[in-house]
Amino acid sequence: MKYPLSLTVNDENYDILVEPYHTLMEAIRDGIGLTGTKCACEDGRCGTCTVLIDGQLVKSCLMLGLQAKGKSLLTIEGMGSPDELHPLQAAFLEHGAVQCGYCTPGMLLTAKQLLDENPNPTEEDIRSAFVGNLCRCGVYTHATEAILNVAGEEE
Amino acid sequence: MIDCQYLEPTTVSEACTLLAEHGDDAKVVAGGQSMAILLRNGLIQPSHLISIQHVSGLEDIVASDEGVKIGAKVTLDRLIGIGETHPTLRALDDVINELADQQIRNFATLGGAICEAHPASDITVVLSTLNASVKLASAGGERVVSMCDFVTGAFATAAQSDELLTEVVVPSFDLGSAAAAHRRFVLRAGDYPVVGVGAFVSLDGSGGCQDARIVVGNCSSAPAHAQEAETRLKGHSIVGNNGAIAEAGELAASHVAPSSDPMAPSEYKIDLVNVLTREALAEAVARATG
Ligand SMILES: Cc1cc2nc3c(=O)[nH]c(=O)nc-3n(C[C@H](O)[C@H](O)[C@H](O)COP(=O)(O)OP(=O)(O)OC[C@H]3O[C@@H](n4cnc5c(N)ncnc54)[C@H](O)[C@@H]3O)c2cc1C
């Protein structure tokens, strides 16, 4: 039985229908059609599906869509646009913190949340923030440099 | 996929009524951090999902005469640093900020972490070590079950299908003479541990061990007391007695029979039990005397 799900994604309101067993990731990708949120491991380890829900990081494959009723989400599509990159997106490009790019949306949202909460993170802070985001190309060093750079500029 | 209904009670008694009504076909959803995967992969197909997201009264952390009471919906993120406010829970600090990752801790609830009953769970090991108990509510009333009896096997608990876990109670103990610690070994950050061990000791006035609890995780289907090691320590000198601690480690290791899995062969896990038991015990003794 499908249920109505109203939520805000990147400041736009959406009303969709979802099955109770649909994950938030399925609601975002299939229901709303925003496919920047990636799906990879399907067991909650990889973090490519990370989004922000009311300012908190969540792996969208580990939450049911209906748990997000009335909430406000930020996905990678809301972070910046090709014409107007978010400073972290620009820094990731500049520092080569992207190889295959599959983990990048999740990494960027984690990085954004880290800087929102802690504008001056240490390398150690960045490393522990990325525990939930796997990158098999191994761009962590570059991503860390990118984040430190953005943090330094905003100071 | 069968037809599934999503129900959102707002009180414990409403939730219990729904559970009584739908029984075996219903499943509670708390944070969803384990449930979403099970559902998405079709591993479970309940006819009713009972979300406790809007159930009130399950989010408090309160110190009372009984001990520290923690509501079932308290998230793991909120438990970070709990030992600073409630020192009897310090053993939770040993593991909680390394458990899974920020994303998961934000929504994983304590009740969900217990009821998941994963054989490698750290939470059930620590709570058994602390001799905690859980309160289970149902339409018929309430009962209390010791954590040492709650997990009955892999992914299996003593909770009936119509019962809701509402609260965890961690009993008080004398911080001047007793303490607990937890040690775990992981292969990759964010993973479930290969082995985890919790140790609790209470000391008499002369460096002897009055009581000891040693709980081993992920070497059998549920957290297991290392009874031989506990017996070895009780009533004997422990402070400054590295020999006794080493013997306890050996005894704990010689009584586990973990199966090999892709993470580690059995012999490796047995070695880990030995090392982690010694480390957890030494730390518990240091805390109790410190
Ligand atoms: C990638 C990953 C790594 C992890 N690593 C670790 C680790 O290292 N150590 C560790 O200990 N844990 C680990 N976990 C487990 C994590 O702690 C649990 O997934 C989480 O705590 C479950 O809580 P939840 O609120 O999301 O429960 P849910 O997923 O909503 O529910 C889990 C189970 O408990 C039942 N349930 C939930 N609440 C209640 C209640 N109040 N009463 C009755 N039944 C209830 C549900 O019906 C379901 O069967 C890991 C999980 C993941 C996904």
mmCIF file of C-alpha atoms in Angstrom, chain A residues 1-3 18-24 26 61 63-66, chain B residues 1-6 29 35-42 44-47 49:
data_model
loop_
_atom_site.group_PDB
_atom_site.id
_atom_site.type_symbol
_atom_site.label_atom_id
_atom_site.label_comp_id
_atom_site.label_asym_id
_atom_site.label_seq_id
_atom_site.Cartn_x
_atom_site.Cartn_y
_atom_site.Cartn_z
ATOM 1 C CA MET A 1 0.000 0.000 0.000
ATOM 2 C CA LYS A 2 1.483 3.332 -1.048
ATOM 3 C CA TYR A 3 1.526 6.259 1.331
ATOM 4 C CA VAL A 18 6.020 5.455 -1.489
ATOM 5 C CA GLU A 19 5.670 1.940 -0.154
ATOM 6 C CA PRO A 20 6.476 1.648 3.580
ATOM 7 C CA TYR A 21 9.475 -0.549 2.774
ATOM 8 C CA HIS A 22 10.966 1.965 0.320
ATOM 9 C CA THR A 23 14.137 3.570 1.576
ATOM 10 C CA LEU A 24 14.727 7.286 1.571
ATOM 11 C CA GLU A 26 14.627 5.105 -3.372
ATOM 12 C CA CYS A 61 19.613 3.689 2.205
ATOM 13 C CA MET A 63 16.191 5.091 6.527
ATOM 14 C CA LEU A 64 12.706 4.459 5.260
ATOM 15 C CA GLY A 65 11.256 7.163 3.038
ATOM 16 C CA LEU A 66 8.304 7.625 5.379
ATOM 17 C CA MET B 1 6.598 -7.826 -2.011
ATOM 18 C CA ILE B 2 3.509 -8.335 0.082
ATOM 19 C CA ASP B 3 1.178 -5.534 1.049
ATOM 20 C CA CYS B 4 2.576 -3.609 3.972
ATOM 21 C CA GLN B 5 0.986 -1.028 6.223
ATOM 22 C CA TYR B 6 2.850 1.741 8.015
ATOM 23 C CA VAL B 29 10.905 0.483 13.300
ATOM 24 C CA MET B 35 15.478 -2.416 9.337
ATOM 25 C CA ALA B 36 15.757 -0.448 6.091
ATOM 26 C CA ILE B 37 18.341 -2.874 4.723
ATOM 27 C CA LEU B 38 16.381 -5.952 5.778
ATOM 28 C CA LEU B 39 13.266 -4.573 4.134
ATOM 29 C CA ARG B 40 14.963 -3.326 1.004
ATOM 30 C CA ASN B 41 16.621 -6.674 0.416
ATOM 31 C CA GLY B 42 13.363 -8.519 1.076
ATOM 32 C CA ILE B 44 11.818 -9.673 6.044
ATOM 33 C CA GLN B 45 8.330 -8.981 4.729
ATOM 34 C CA PRO B 46 6.171 -7.801 7.615
ATOM 35 C CA SER B 47 2.525 -6.955 6.972
ATOM 36 C CA LEU B 49 5.579 -1.644 10.186
#
